[in-house]
mmCIF file of N, CA, C and O in Angstrom:
data_model
loop_
_atom_site.group_PDB
_atom_site.id
_atom_site.type_symbol
_atom_site.label_atom_id
_atom_site.label_comp_id
_atom_site.label_asym_id
_atom_site.label_seq_id
_atom_site.Cartn_x
_atom_site.Cartn_y
_atom_site.Cartn_z
ATOM 1 N N LEU A 1 21.642 16.612 9.553
ATOM 2 C CA LEU A 1 20.663 15.591 10.084
ATOM 3 C C LEU A 1 20.044 16.320 11.654
ATOM 4 O O LEU A 1 19.130 15.682 11.666
ATOM 5 N N VAL A 2 20.767 16.599 12.031
ATOM 6 C CA VAL A 2 19.948 17.476 13.572
ATOM 7 C C VAL A 2 19.160 17.791 13.320
ATOM 8 O O VAL A 2 17.962 18.212 13.619
ATOM 9 N N TYR A 3 19.022 18.862 12.009
ATOM 10 C CA TYR A 3 18.024 19.899 11.732
ATOM 11 C C TYR A 3 16.875 19.164 11.147
ATOM 12 O O TYR A 3 15.937 19.522 11.668
ATOM 13 N N LEU A 4 17.310 18.241 10.598
ATOM 14 C CA LEU A 4 15.975 17.015 10.010
ATOM 15 C C LEU A 4 15.364 16.751 11.204
ATOM 16 O O LEU A 4 13.763 16.286 10.873
ATOM 17 N N SER A 5 16.268 16.483 12.057
ATOM 18 C CA SER A 5 15.564 15.470 13.023
ATOM 19 C C SER A 5 14.711 16.589 14.158
ATOM 20 O O SER A 5 13.752 15.950 14.604
ATOM 21 N N ILE A 6 15.380 17.692 14.245
ATOM 22 C CA ILE A 6 14.333 18.627 15.291
ATOM 23 C C ILE A 6 12.949 18.928 14.056
ATOM 24 O O ILE A 6 11.614 19.035 14.961
ATOM 25 N N LEU A 7 12.677 18.905 12.803
ATOM 26 C CA LEU A 7 11.769 19.582 12.571
ATOM 27 C C LEU A 7 11.008 18.407 12.101
ATOM 28 O O LEU A 7 10.154 18.584 12.308
ATOM 29 N N ASN A 8 11.397 17.151 11.798
ATOM 30 C CA ASN A 8 10.543 15.667 11.899
ATOM 31 C C ASN A 8 9.512 15.968 13.595
ATOM 32 O O ASN A 8 8.919 15.530 13.496
ATOM 33 N N GLY A 9 10.177 15.957 14.456
ATOM 34 C CA GLY A 9 9.918 16.343 15.951
ATOM 35 C C GLY A 9 8.737 17.044 15.923
ATOM 36 O O GLY A 9 7.885 16.697 16.698
ATOM 37 N N ILE A 10 9.141 18.560 15.435
ATOM 38 C CA ILE A 10 8.133 19.125 15.788
ATOM 39 C C ILE A 10 6.777 19.107 14.765
ATOM 40 O O ILE A 10 5.987 19.069 14.881
ATOM 41 N N MET A 11 6.832 18.378 13.202
ATOM 42 C CA MET A 11 5.957 17.855 12.750
ATOM 43 C C MET A 11 5.093 16.746 13.318
ATOM 44 O O MET A 11 3.891 17.369 13.130
ATOM 45 N N LEU A 12 5.688 15.579 13.444
ATOM 46 C CA LEU A 12 5.048 14.918 14.676
ATOM 47 C C LEU A 12 4.078 15.756 16.132
ATOM 48 O O LEU A 12 2.735 14.994 16.500
ATOM 49 N N ILE A 13 4.891 16.641 16.533
ATOM 50 C CA ILE A 13 4.254 16.860 17.523
ATOM 51 C C ILE A 13 2.905 17.777 16.966
ATOM 52 O O ILE A 13 1.813 17.529 17.663
ATOM 53 N N PHE A 14 2.854 18.705 16.218
ATOM 54 C CA PHE A 14 1.680 19.471 15.410
ATOM 55 C C PHE A 14 0.677 18.104 14.805
ATOM 56 O O PHE A 14 -0.518 18.337 15.269
ATOM 57 N N PHE A 15 1.050 17.226 14.268
ATOM 58 C CA PHE A 15 0.335 16.002 13.298
ATOM 59 C C PHE A 15 -0.451 15.505 14.832
ATOM 60 O O PHE A 15 -1.329 15.470 14.596
ATOM 61 N N SER A 16 0.225 14.697 16.351
ATOM 62 C CA SER A 16 -0.576 14.461 17.051
ATOM 63 C C SER A 16 -0.848 15.412 17.658
ATOM 64 O O SER A 16 -2.422 14.905 18.216
ATOM 65 N N ASN A 17 -1.252 16.531 17.752
ATOM 66 C CA ASN A 17 -2.030 17.770 18.212
ATOM 67 C C ASN A 17 -3.179 17.992 17.253
ATOM 68 O O ASN A 17 -4.234 17.679 17.831
ATOM 69 N N TRP A 18 -3.268 18.041 15.834
ATOM 70 C CA TRP A 18 -4.296 17.929 15.451
ATOM 71 C C TRP A 18 -5.301 16.646 14.904
ATOM 72 O O TRP A 18 -6.196 16.880 15.316
ATOM 73 N N ASN A 19 -4.355 15.479 15.230
ATOM 74 C CA ASN A 19 -5.638 14.388 15.654
ATOM 75 C C ASN A 19 -6.250 14.348 16.310
ATOM 76 O O ASN A 19 -7.129 13.932 16.703
ATOM 77 N N ALA A 20 -5.913 14.501 17.491
ATOM 78 C CA ALA A 20 -5.941 14.806 18.876
ATOM 79 C C ALA A 20 -7.937 16.168 18.824
ATOM 80 O O ALA A 20 -8.707 15.283 19.483
ATOM 81 N N ALA A 21 -7.037 16.992 18.741
ATOM 82 C CA ALA A 21 -8.330 17.708 18.477
ATOM 83 C C ALA A 21 -9.714 17.395 17.629
ATOM 84 O O ALA A 21 -10.355 17.862 17.624
ATOM 85 N N LEU A 22 -8.997 16.711 16.089
ATOM 86 C CA LEU A 22 -10.115 16.407 14.958
ATOM 87 C C LEU A 22 -11.158 15.440 15.878
ATOM 88 O O LEU A 22 -12.263 15.436 16.134
ATOM 89 N N THR A 23 -10.330 14.396 16.954
ATOM 90 C CA THR A 23 -11.085 13.237 17.135
ATOM 91 C C THR A 23 -12.348 13.477 18.318
ATOM 92 O O THR A 23 -13.123 13.543 18.493
ATOM 93 N N ILE A 24 -11.613 14.711 18.959
ATOM 94 C CA ILE A 24 -12.429 15.320 19.872
ATOM 95 C C ILE A 24 -13.637 16.096 19.404
ATOM 96 O O ILE A 24 -14.578 15.952 19.676
ATOM 97 N N ARG A 25 -13.339 17.141 18.581
ATOM 98 C CA ARG A 25 -13.980 17.594 17.384
ATOM 99 C C ARG A 25 -15.280 16.689 16.973
ATOM 100 O O ARG A 25 -16.210 17.063 16.805
ATOM 101 N N GLN A 26 -14.491 15.595 16.181
ATOM 102 C CA GLN A 26 -15.556 14.770 15.819
ATOM 103 C C GLN A 26 -16.746 14.094 16.358
ATOM 104 O O GLN A 26 -17.895 13.911 16.195
ATOM 105 N N ASN A 27 -15.717 13.707 17.871
ATOM 106 C CA ASN A 27 -17.144 12.898 18.908
ATOM 107 C C ASN A 27 -17.785 14.013 19.241
ATOM 108 O O ASN A 27 -19.127 13.387 20.016
ATOM 109 N N ARG A 28 -17.574 15.377 19.303
ATOM 110 C CA ARG A 28 -18.885 15.912 19.815
ATOM 111 C C ARG A 28 -19.850 16.371 19.246
ATOM 112 O O ARG A 28 -20.536 17.405 19.518
ATOM 113 N N THR A 29 -19.153 15.800 17.449
ATOM 114 C CA THR A 29 -21.090 16.346 16.725
ATOM 115 C C THR A 29 -22.000 15.571 16.705
ATOM 116 O O THR A 29 -23.096 15.451 15.922
ATOM 117 N N VAL A 30 -21.514 14.453 17.453
ATOM 118 C CA VAL A 30 -22.881 13.166 16.880
ATOM 119 C C VAL A 30 -23.228 12.685 18.357
ATOM 120 O O VAL A 30 -22.397 12.991 19.621
ATOM 121 N N ASP A 31 -24.611 12.172 18.815
ATOM 122 C CA ASP A 31 -24.618 11.316 20.095
ATOM 123 C C ASP A 31 -24.060 10.499 20.798
ATOM 124 O O ASP A 31 -23.467 10.014 19.752
ATOM 125 N N SER A 32 -24.040 10.346 21.899
ATOM 126 C CA SER A 32 -23.061 9.262 22.726
ATOM 127 C C SER A 32 -23.622 8.043 22.308
ATOM 128 O O SER A 32 -22.231 6.802 22.331
ATOM 129 N N SER A 33 -24.742 8.143 21.426
ATOM 130 C CA SER A 33 -25.184 6.272 21.184
ATOM 131 C C SER A 33 -24.419 5.696 19.331
ATOM 132 O O SER A 33 -24.545 4.748 19.348
ATOM 133 N N ASP A 34 -23.967 7.008 18.804
ATOM 134 C CA ASP A 34 -23.545 7.198 17.417
ATOM 135 C C ASP A 34 -22.224 7.321 17.549
ATOM 136 O O ASP A 34 -21.711 7.118 16.443
ATOM 137 N N ARG A 35 -21.147 7.387 18.113
ATOM 138 C CA ARG A 35 -19.960 7.596 18.419
ATOM 139 C C ARG A 35 -19.503 5.771 17.914
ATOM 140 O O ARG A 35 -18.166 6.437 17.041
ATOM 141 N N ALA A 36 -19.427 5.007 18.202
ATOM 142 C CA ALA A 36 -18.807 3.950 17.593
ATOM 143 C C ALA A 36 -19.053 3.354 16.484
ATOM 144 O O ALA A 36 -18.074 3.400 15.311
ATOM 145 N N LYS A 37 -20.144 4.216 15.783
ATOM 146 C CA LYS A 37 -20.204 4.194 14.496
ATOM 147 C C LYS A 37 -19.635 5.011 13.890
ATOM 148 O O LYS A 37 -18.490 4.760 12.611
ATOM 149 N N LEU A 38 -19.290 6.378 14.136
ATOM 150 C CA LEU A 38 -18.751 7.318 13.668
ATOM 151 C C LEU A 38 -17.004 7.337 13.694
ATOM 152 O O LEU A 38 -16.427 7.313 12.944
ATOM 153 N N ASN A 39 -16.993 6.671 14.456
ATOM 154 C CA ASN A 39 -15.010 6.316 14.824
ATOM 155 C C ASN A 39 -14.870 5.308 13.840
ATOM 156 O O ASN A 39 -13.655 4.671 12.834
ATOM 157 N N GLY A 40 -15.681 4.247 13.793
ATOM 158 C CA GLY A 40 -15.557 3.067 12.631
ATOM 159 C C GLY A 40 -15.495 3.620 11.204
ATOM 160 O O GLY A 40 -14.432 3.074 10.497
ATOM 161 N N LEU A 41 -16.622 4.921 11.190
ATOM 162 C CA LEU A 41 -16.266 5.395 9.514
ATOM 163 C C LEU A 41 -15.051 5.736 9.107
ATOM 164 O O LEU A 41 -14.520 6.018 8.219
ATOM 165 N N ALA A 42 -14.596 6.700 10.567
ATOM 166 C CA ALA A 42 -13.288 7.717 10.693
ATOM 167 C C ALA A 42 -12.226 6.332 10.152
ATOM 168 O O ALA A 42 -11.285 6.756 9.940
ATOM 169 N N ALA A 43 -12.107 5.163 11.109
ATOM 170 C CA ALA A 43 -11.236 4.790 10.492
ATOM 171 C C ALA A 43 -10.875 3.929 9.413
ATOM 172 O O ALA A 43 -10.161 3.479 8.634
ATOM 173 N N VAL A 44 -12.618 3.538 9.081
ATOM 174 C CA VAL A 44 -12.202 3.305 7.113
ATOM 175 C C VAL A 44 -11.934 4.384 6.060
ATOM 176 O O VAL A 44 -10.901 4.071 5.407
ATOM 177 N N GLY A 45 -11.935 5.223 6.433
ATOM 178 C CA GLY A 45 -11.577 6.778 6.000
ATOM 179 C C GLY A 45 -10.390 6.997 5.929
ATOM 180 O O GLY A 45 -9.673 7.134 5.284
ATOM 181 N N ALA A 46 -9.005 6.716 6.796
ATOM 182 C CA ALA A 46 -8.130 6.911 7.235
ATOM 183 C C ALA A 46 -7.925 6.372 6.359
ATOM 184 O O ALA A 46 -6.701 6.060 5.774
ATOM 185 N N SER A 47 -8.260 4.774 6.168
ATOM 186 C CA SER A 47 -7.533 3.587 6.240
ATOM 187 C C SER A 47 -7.181 3.985 4.153
ATOM 188 O O SER A 47 -6.643 3.187 3.319
ATOM 189 N N VAL A 48 -8.243 3.995 3.740
ATOM 190 C CA VAL A 48 -8.808 4.240 2.315
ATOM 191 C C VAL A 48 -7.661 5.648 1.856
ATOM 192 O O VAL A 48 -6.987 5.647 0.756
ATOM 193 N N GLY A 49 -7.730 6.779 2.900
ATOM 194 C CA GLY A 49 -6.860 7.768 2.237
ATOM 195 C C GLY A 49 -5.193 7.408 2.659
ATOM 196 O O GLY A 49 -4.869 7.314 1.642
ATOM 197 N N ARG A 50 -4.703 6.082 3.877
ATOM 198 C CA ARG A 50 -3.748 5.946 3.870
ATOM 199 C C ARG A 50 -3.318 5.169 2.336
ATOM 200 O O ARG A 50 -2.358 4.609 1.852
ATOM 201 N N GLY A 51 -4.195 4.069 1.968
ATOM 202 C CA GLY A 51 -4.076 3.599 0.690
ATOM 203 C C GLY A 51 -3.879 4.129 -0.999
ATOM 204 O O GLY A 51 -3.206 4.214 -1.418
ATOM 205 N N PHE A 52 -5.153 4.905 -0.503
ATOM 206 C CA PHE A 52 -4.515 5.665 -2.026
ATOM 207 C C PHE A 52 -3.837 7.216 -2.023
ATOM 208 O O PHE A 52 -3.617 7.478 -2.940
ATOM 209 N N GLY A 53 -3.888 7.914 -1.084
ATOM 210 C CA GLY A 53 -2.444 8.846 -0.665
ATOM 211 C C GLY A 53 -1.409 8.308 -1.223
ATOM 212 O O GLY A 53 -1.494 9.667 -2.488
ATOM 213 N N PRO A 54 -0.821 7.355 -1.614
ATOM 214 C CA PRO A 54 0.561 7.860 -2.289
ATOM 215 C C PRO A 54 0.432 7.334 -3.320
ATOM 216 O O PRO A 54 0.883 7.680 -4.592
ATOM 217 N N LEU A 55 -0.905 6.944 -4.022
ATOM 218 C CA LEU A 55 -0.977 6.535 -5.534
ATOM 219 C C LEU A 55 -1.525 8.018 -5.999
ATOM 220 O O LEU A 55 -0.666 8.250 -6.376
ATOM 221 N N PHE A 56 -2.110 8.769 -5.549
ATOM 222 C CA PHE A 56 -2.657 10.428 -5.592
ATOM 223 C C PHE A 56 -1.247 10.939 -5.927
ATOM 224 O O PHE A 56 -1.091 11.552 -6.714
ATOM 225 N N ALA A 57 -0.590 10.938 -4.695
ATOM 226 C CA ALA A 57 1.210 11.720 -4.809
ATOM 227 C C ALA A 57 1.841 11.452 -5.862
ATOM 228 O O ALA A 57 2.681 12.377 -7.042
ATOM 229 N N GLY A 58 2.013 10.092 -6.008
ATOM 230 C CA GLY A 58 2.507 9.537 -7.169
ATOM 231 C C GLY A 58 2.099 10.328 -8.601
ATOM 232 O O GLY A 58 3.052 10.568 -9.106
ATOM 233 N N VAL A 59 0.946 9.595 -8.848
ATOM 234 C CA VAL A 59 0.245 10.286 -10.047
ATOM 235 C C VAL A 59 1.457 11.881 -10.224
ATOM 236 O O VAL A 59 0.709 12.354 -11.222
ATOM 237 N N LEU A 60 0.426 12.435 -9.097
ATOM 238 C CA LEU A 60 0.212 13.965 -9.244
ATOM 239 C C LEU A 60 1.744 14.389 -10.094
ATOM 240 O O LEU A 60 1.956 15.173 -10.600
ATOM 241 N N VAL A 61 2.505 14.174 -9.180
ATOM 242 C CA VAL A 61 3.629 14.113 -8.762
ATOM 243 C C VAL A 61 4.380 13.942 -10.051
ATOM 244 O O VAL A 61 5.138 14.245 -11.258
ATOM 245 N N THR A 62 4.222 12.990 -10.955
ATOM 246 C CA THR A 62 4.526 12.350 -12.194
ATOM 247 C C THR A 62 4.381 13.028 -13.471
ATOM 248 O O THR A 62 4.836 13.434 -14.434
ATOM 249 N N LEU A 63 2.520 13.540 -12.852
ATOM 250 C CA LEU A 63 2.359 14.289 -14.214
ATOM 251 C C LEU A 63 3.015 15.874 -14.031
ATOM 252 O O LEU A 63 2.747 16.256 -14.953
ATOM 253 N N SER A 64 2.878 16.327 -12.788
ATOM 254 C CA SER A 64 3.741 17.569 -12.907
ATOM 255 C C SER A 64 5.436 17.649 -13.755
ATOM 256 O O SER A 64 5.300 19.119 -13.954
ATOM 257 N N TYR A 65 5.882 16.653 -13.611
ATOM 258 C CA TYR A 65 7.646 16.747 -14.091
ATOM 259 C C TYR A 65 7.374 15.790 -15.326
ATOM 260 O O TYR A 65 8.224 16.589 -16.445
ATOM 261 N N THR A 66 6.307 15.195 -15.725
ATOM 262 C CA THR A 66 6.875 14.291 -16.895
ATOM 263 C C THR A 66 5.798 14.504 -18.406
ATOM 264 O O THR A 66 6.214 13.772 -18.915
ATOM 265 N N SER A 67 4.526 15.038 -17.911
ATOM 266 C CA SER A 67 4.211 15.011 -18.717
ATOM 267 C C SER A 67 3.637 15.455 -19.835
ATOM 268 O O SER A 67 3.260 15.626 -20.801
ATOM 269 N N GLY A 68 4.829 16.722 -19.856
ATOM 270 C CA GLY A 68 4.110 18.112 -20.737
ATOM 271 C C GLY A 68 2.953 18.745 -20.572
ATOM 272 O O GLY A 68 2.925 20.077 -21.695
ATOM 273 N N ILE A 69 2.177 18.714 -19.865
ATOM 274 C CA ILE A 69 1.198 19.776 -19.494
ATOM 275 C C ILE A 69 1.658 20.578 -18.838
ATOM 276 O O ILE A 69 1.355 22.155 -19.041
ATOM 277 N N VAL A 70 1.991 20.735 -17.675
ATOM 278 C CA VAL A 70 3.356 21.766 -16.847
ATOM 279 C C VAL A 70 4.273 21.968 -17.702
ATOM 280 O O VAL A 70 4.936 20.577 -17.543
ATOM 281 N N PRO A 71 5.055 22.652 -17.448
ATOM 282 C CA PRO A 71 6.591 22.984 -18.131
ATOM 283 C C PRO A 71 7.261 22.625 -16.599
ATOM 284 O O PRO A 71 6.958 22.749 -15.709
ATOM 285 N N THR A 72 8.181 21.646 -16.649
ATOM 286 C CA THR A 72 8.829 21.162 -15.936
ATOM 287 C C THR A 72 9.776 21.984 -14.352
ATOM 288 O O THR A 72 9.643 21.406 -13.211
ATOM 289 N N LYS A 73 10.101 23.618 -14.897
ATOM 290 C CA LYS A 73 10.279 24.049 -13.695
ATOM 291 C C LYS A 73 8.839 24.488 -13.236
ATOM 292 O O LYS A 73 9.141 25.544 -11.682
ATOM 293 N N TYR A 74 7.727 24.277 -13.508
ATOM 294 C CA TYR A 74 6.623 24.936 -12.185
ATOM 295 C C TYR A 74 5.761 23.500 -11.643
ATOM 296 O O TYR A 74 5.362 23.763 -10.971
ATOM 297 N N GLY A 75 6.691 22.840 -12.370
ATOM 298 C CA GLY A 75 6.154 21.187 -11.616
ATOM 299 C C GLY A 75 5.827 21.089 -10.087
ATOM 300 O O GLY A 75 4.743 20.851 -9.334
ATOM 301 N N SER A 76 7.059 21.767 -9.166
ATOM 302 C CA SER A 76 6.561 21.729 -8.042
ATOM 303 C C SER A 76 5.936 22.702 -7.245
ATOM 304 O O SER A 76 4.854 23.104 -6.099
ATOM 305 N N ILE A 77 5.367 23.611 -7.756
ATOM 306 C CA ILE A 77 4.431 24.625 -7.423
ATOM 307 C C ILE A 77 3.108 23.943 -7.666
ATOM 308 O O ILE A 77 2.496 24.538 -7.006
ATOM 309 N N VAL A 78 3.078 23.096 -8.872
ATOM 310 C CA VAL A 78 1.650 22.700 -8.961
ATOM 311 C C VAL A 78 1.098 22.031 -7.864
ATOM 312 O O VAL A 78 0.505 21.790 -7.435
ATOM 313 N N VAL A 79 2.443 21.040 -7.742
ATOM 314 C CA VAL A 79 2.412 20.106 -6.426
ATOM 315 C C VAL A 79 1.664 20.865 -5.326
ATOM 316 O O VAL A 79 1.294 20.376 -4.564
ATOM 317 N N TYR A 80 2.472 21.815 -4.854
ATOM 318 C CA TYR A 80 2.501 22.477 -3.575
ATOM 319 C C TYR A 80 0.935 23.093 -3.657
ATOM 320 O O TYR A 80 0.297 22.958 -2.503
ATOM 321 N N ILE A 81 0.524 23.658 -4.467
ATOM 322 C CA ILE A 81 -0.728 24.106 -5.090
ATOM 323 C C ILE A 81 -1.557 23.648 -4.937
ATOM 324 O O ILE A 81 -2.570 23.587 -4.042
ATOM 325 N N VAL A 82 -1.898 22.088 -5.221
ATOM 326 C CA VAL A 82 -3.358 21.216 -5.351
ATOM 327 C C VAL A 82 -2.539 20.628 -4.416
ATOM 328 O O VAL A 82 -3.726 20.858 -3.442
ATOM 329 N N ILE A 83 -1.743 20.550 -2.895
ATOM 330 C CA ILE A 83 -1.562 20.038 -1.950
ATOM 331 C C ILE A 83 -2.454 21.266 -1.180
ATOM 332 O O ILE A 83 -3.173 20.644 0.019
ATOM 333 N N ALA A 84 -1.785 22.390 -1.026
ATOM 334 C CA ALA A 84 -2.579 23.620 -0.200
ATOM 335 C C ALA A 84 -4.082 23.296 -0.670
ATOM 336 O O ALA A 84 -4.808 23.651 0.644
ATOM 337 N N VAL A 85 -4.622 23.520 -1.431
ATOM 338 C CA VAL A 85 -5.968 23.393 -1.823
ATOM 339 C C VAL A 85 -6.556 22.552 -1.279
ATOM 340 O O VAL A 85 -7.421 22.914 -0.378
ATOM 341 N N MET A 86 -5.787 21.093 -1.034
ATOM 342 C CA MET A 86 -7.146 20.013 -0.478
ATOM 343 C C MET A 86 -6.957 20.368 0.486
ATOM 344 O O MET A 86 -7.589 20.367 1.492
ATOM 345 N N GLY A 87 -5.647 20.771 1.424
ATOM 346 C CA GLY A 87 -6.039 20.936 3.014
ATOM 347 C C GLY A 87 -7.274 22.405 3.024
ATOM 348 O O GLY A 87 -7.557 22.006 4.557
ATOM 349 N N PHE A 88 -7.104 23.027 1.956
ATOM 350 C CA PHE A 88 -7.760 24.208 2.871
ATOM 351 C C PHE A 88 -9.235 23.785 2.539
ATOM 352 O O PHE A 88 -10.004 23.891 3.655
ATOM 353 N N PHE A 89 -9.865 23.248 1.504
ATOM 354 C CA PHE A 89 -10.952 22.105 1.676
ATOM 355 C C PHE A 89 -10.889 21.510 2.518
ATOM 356 O O PHE A 89 -12.388 21.334 3.331
ATOM 357 N N ALA A 90 -9.979 20.437 3.090
ATOM 358 C CA ALA A 90 -10.017 19.811 4.522
ATOM 359 C C ALA A 90 -10.488 20.924 5.633
ATOM 360 O O ALA A 90 -11.462 20.391 6.576
ATOM 361 N N TYR A 91 -9.417 22.278 6.013
ATOM 362 C CA TYR A 91 -9.632 22.868 7.297
ATOM 363 C C TYR A 91 -11.380 22.959 6.779
ATOM 364 O O TYR A 91 -12.243 23.315 8.084
ATOM 365 N N LEU A 92 -11.871 23.743 5.172
ATOM 366 C CA LEU A 92 -13.591 23.989 5.446
ATOM 367 C C LEU A 92 -14.522 23.475 6.108
ATOM 368 O O LEU A 92 -15.227 23.323 6.400
ATOM 369 N N GLN A 93 -13.984 21.663 5.394
ATOM 370 C CA GLN A 93 -15.090 20.846 5.913
ATOM 371 C C GLN A 93 -14.941 21.139 7.607
ATOM 372 O O GLN A 93 -16.508 20.564 8.269
ATOM 373 N N THR A 94 -14.051 20.547 8.369
ATOM 374 C CA THR A 94 -13.703 20.812 9.537
ATOM 375 C C THR A 94 -14.822 22.160 10.106
ATOM 376 O O THR A 94 -15.214 21.583 11.409
ATOM 377 N N LYS A 95 -14.245 22.641 9.811
ATOM 378 C CA LYS A 95 -14.771 24.151 10.547
ATOM 379 C C LYS A 95 -16.330 24.271 10.219
ATOM 380 O O LYS A 95 -17.107 24.679 11.083
ATOM 381 N N LYS A 96 -16.908 23.404 9.131
ATOM 382 C CA LYS A 96 -18.294 23.561 9.178
ATOM 383 C C LYS A 96 -18.858 22.168 10.327
ATOM 384 O O LYS A 96 -20.046 22.339 10.420
ATOM 385 N N LEU A 97 -18.234 21.252 11.195
ATOM 386 C CA LEU A 97 -18.532 20.581 11.772
ATOM 387 C C LEU A 97 -19.442 21.528 13.005
ATOM 388 O O LEU A 97 -19.190 22.616 13.528
ATOM 389 N N GLU A 98 -20.449 20.936 13.508
ATOM 390 C CA GLU A 98 -21.418 21.573 14.454
ATOM 391 C C GLU A 98 -21.457 21.003 15.950
ATOM 392 O O GLU A 98 -21.135 19.805 15.691
ATOM 393 N N ASP A 99 -20.889 21.821 17.048
ATOM 394 C CA ASP A 99 -20.460 21.038 18.304
ATOM 395 C C ASP A 99 -22.080 21.188 18.792
ATOM 396 O O ASP A 99 -22.680 21.415 19.079
ATOM 397 N N GLU A 100 -22.105 19.331 19.367
ATOM 398 C CA GLU A 100 -23.420 19.028 19.665
ATOM 399 C C GLU A 100 -23.332 19.546 21.105
ATOM 400 O O GLU A 100 -24.791 19.843 21.427
ATOM 401 N N ASP A 101 -22.414 20.087 22.144
ATOM 402 C CA ASP A 101 -22.963 20.648 23.120
ATOM 403 C C ASP A 101 -23.354 21.964 23.355
ATOM 404 O O ASP A 101 -24.330 22.741 23.445
ATOM 405 N N LYS A 102 -22.884 22.682 22.128
ATOM 406 C CA LYS A 102 -23.495 24.162 21.762
ATOM 407 C C LYS A 102 -24.602 24.372 20.844
ATOM 408 O O LYS A 102 -25.299 25.001 21.530
ATOM 409 N N GLU A 103 -25.427 23.100 20.065
ATOM 410 C CA GLU A 103 -26.529 22.870 19.934
ATOM 411 C C GLU A 103 -27.416 23.182 21.198
ATOM 412 O O GLU A 103 -28.512 23.505 21.292
ATOM 413 N N GLY A 104 -27.147 22.073 22.047
ATOM 414 C CA GLY A 104 -28.009 21.829 23.188
ATOM 415 C C GLY A 104 -27.793 23.072 23.997
ATOM 416 O O GLY A 104 -29.274 22.988 24.252
ATOM 417 N N GLU A 105 -27.206 23.655 24.122
ATOM 418 C CA GLU A 105 -27.119 25.460 24.862
ATOM 419 C C GLU A 105 -28.011 25.634 23.692
ATOM 420 O O GLU A 105 -28.931 26.848 25.177
ATOM 421 N N GLN A 106 -27.967 26.084 23.034
ATOM 422 C CA GLN A 106 -29.146 26.912 22.146
ATOM 423 C C GLN A 106 -30.433 26.771 22.545
ATOM 424 O O GLN A 106 -31.101 27.481 22.722
ATOM 425 N N ASN A 107 -30.439 25.255 22.222
ATOM 426 C CA ASN A 107 -31.866 24.909 22.364
ATOM 427 C C ASN A 107 -32.146 25.128 23.597
ATOM 428 O O ASN A 107 -33.553 24.991 23.803
ATOM 429 N N ASP A 108 -31.571 24.751 24.557
ATOM 430 C CA ASP A 108 -32.026 25.103 26.060
ATOM 431 C C ASP A 108 -32.328 26.553 26.619
ATOM 432 O O ASP A 108 -33.688 26.902 27.294
ATOM 433 N N LYS A 109 -31.922 28.007 25.639
ATOM 434 C CA LYS A 109 -32.349 28.847 26.301
ATOM 435 C C LYS A 109 -33.325 29.429 25.649
ATOM 436 O O LYS A 109 -34.095 29.375 24.479
#
């Protein structure tokens, strides 16, 4: 129980840092006059993700373990790979965001 508590605490710290970094990065990609719109769209996207996330995970786990498409002993591997690939694509999309401050510095030179 202590191990799980420590692990959960570490995960929450990383999650908090990730959210802060993503919000800062997101706000730097647009003009200051458009930040409210962007943050509103981000809130809508987060709500949709929180709504469909459990549905997607439930369907993925159900299909991986009981559908007969994937042998049961490999179901957990399929779930892990799908989630890892989705995380990698999210990382690539975040990496493509351009920093407004850097663009302005390059245009000034």
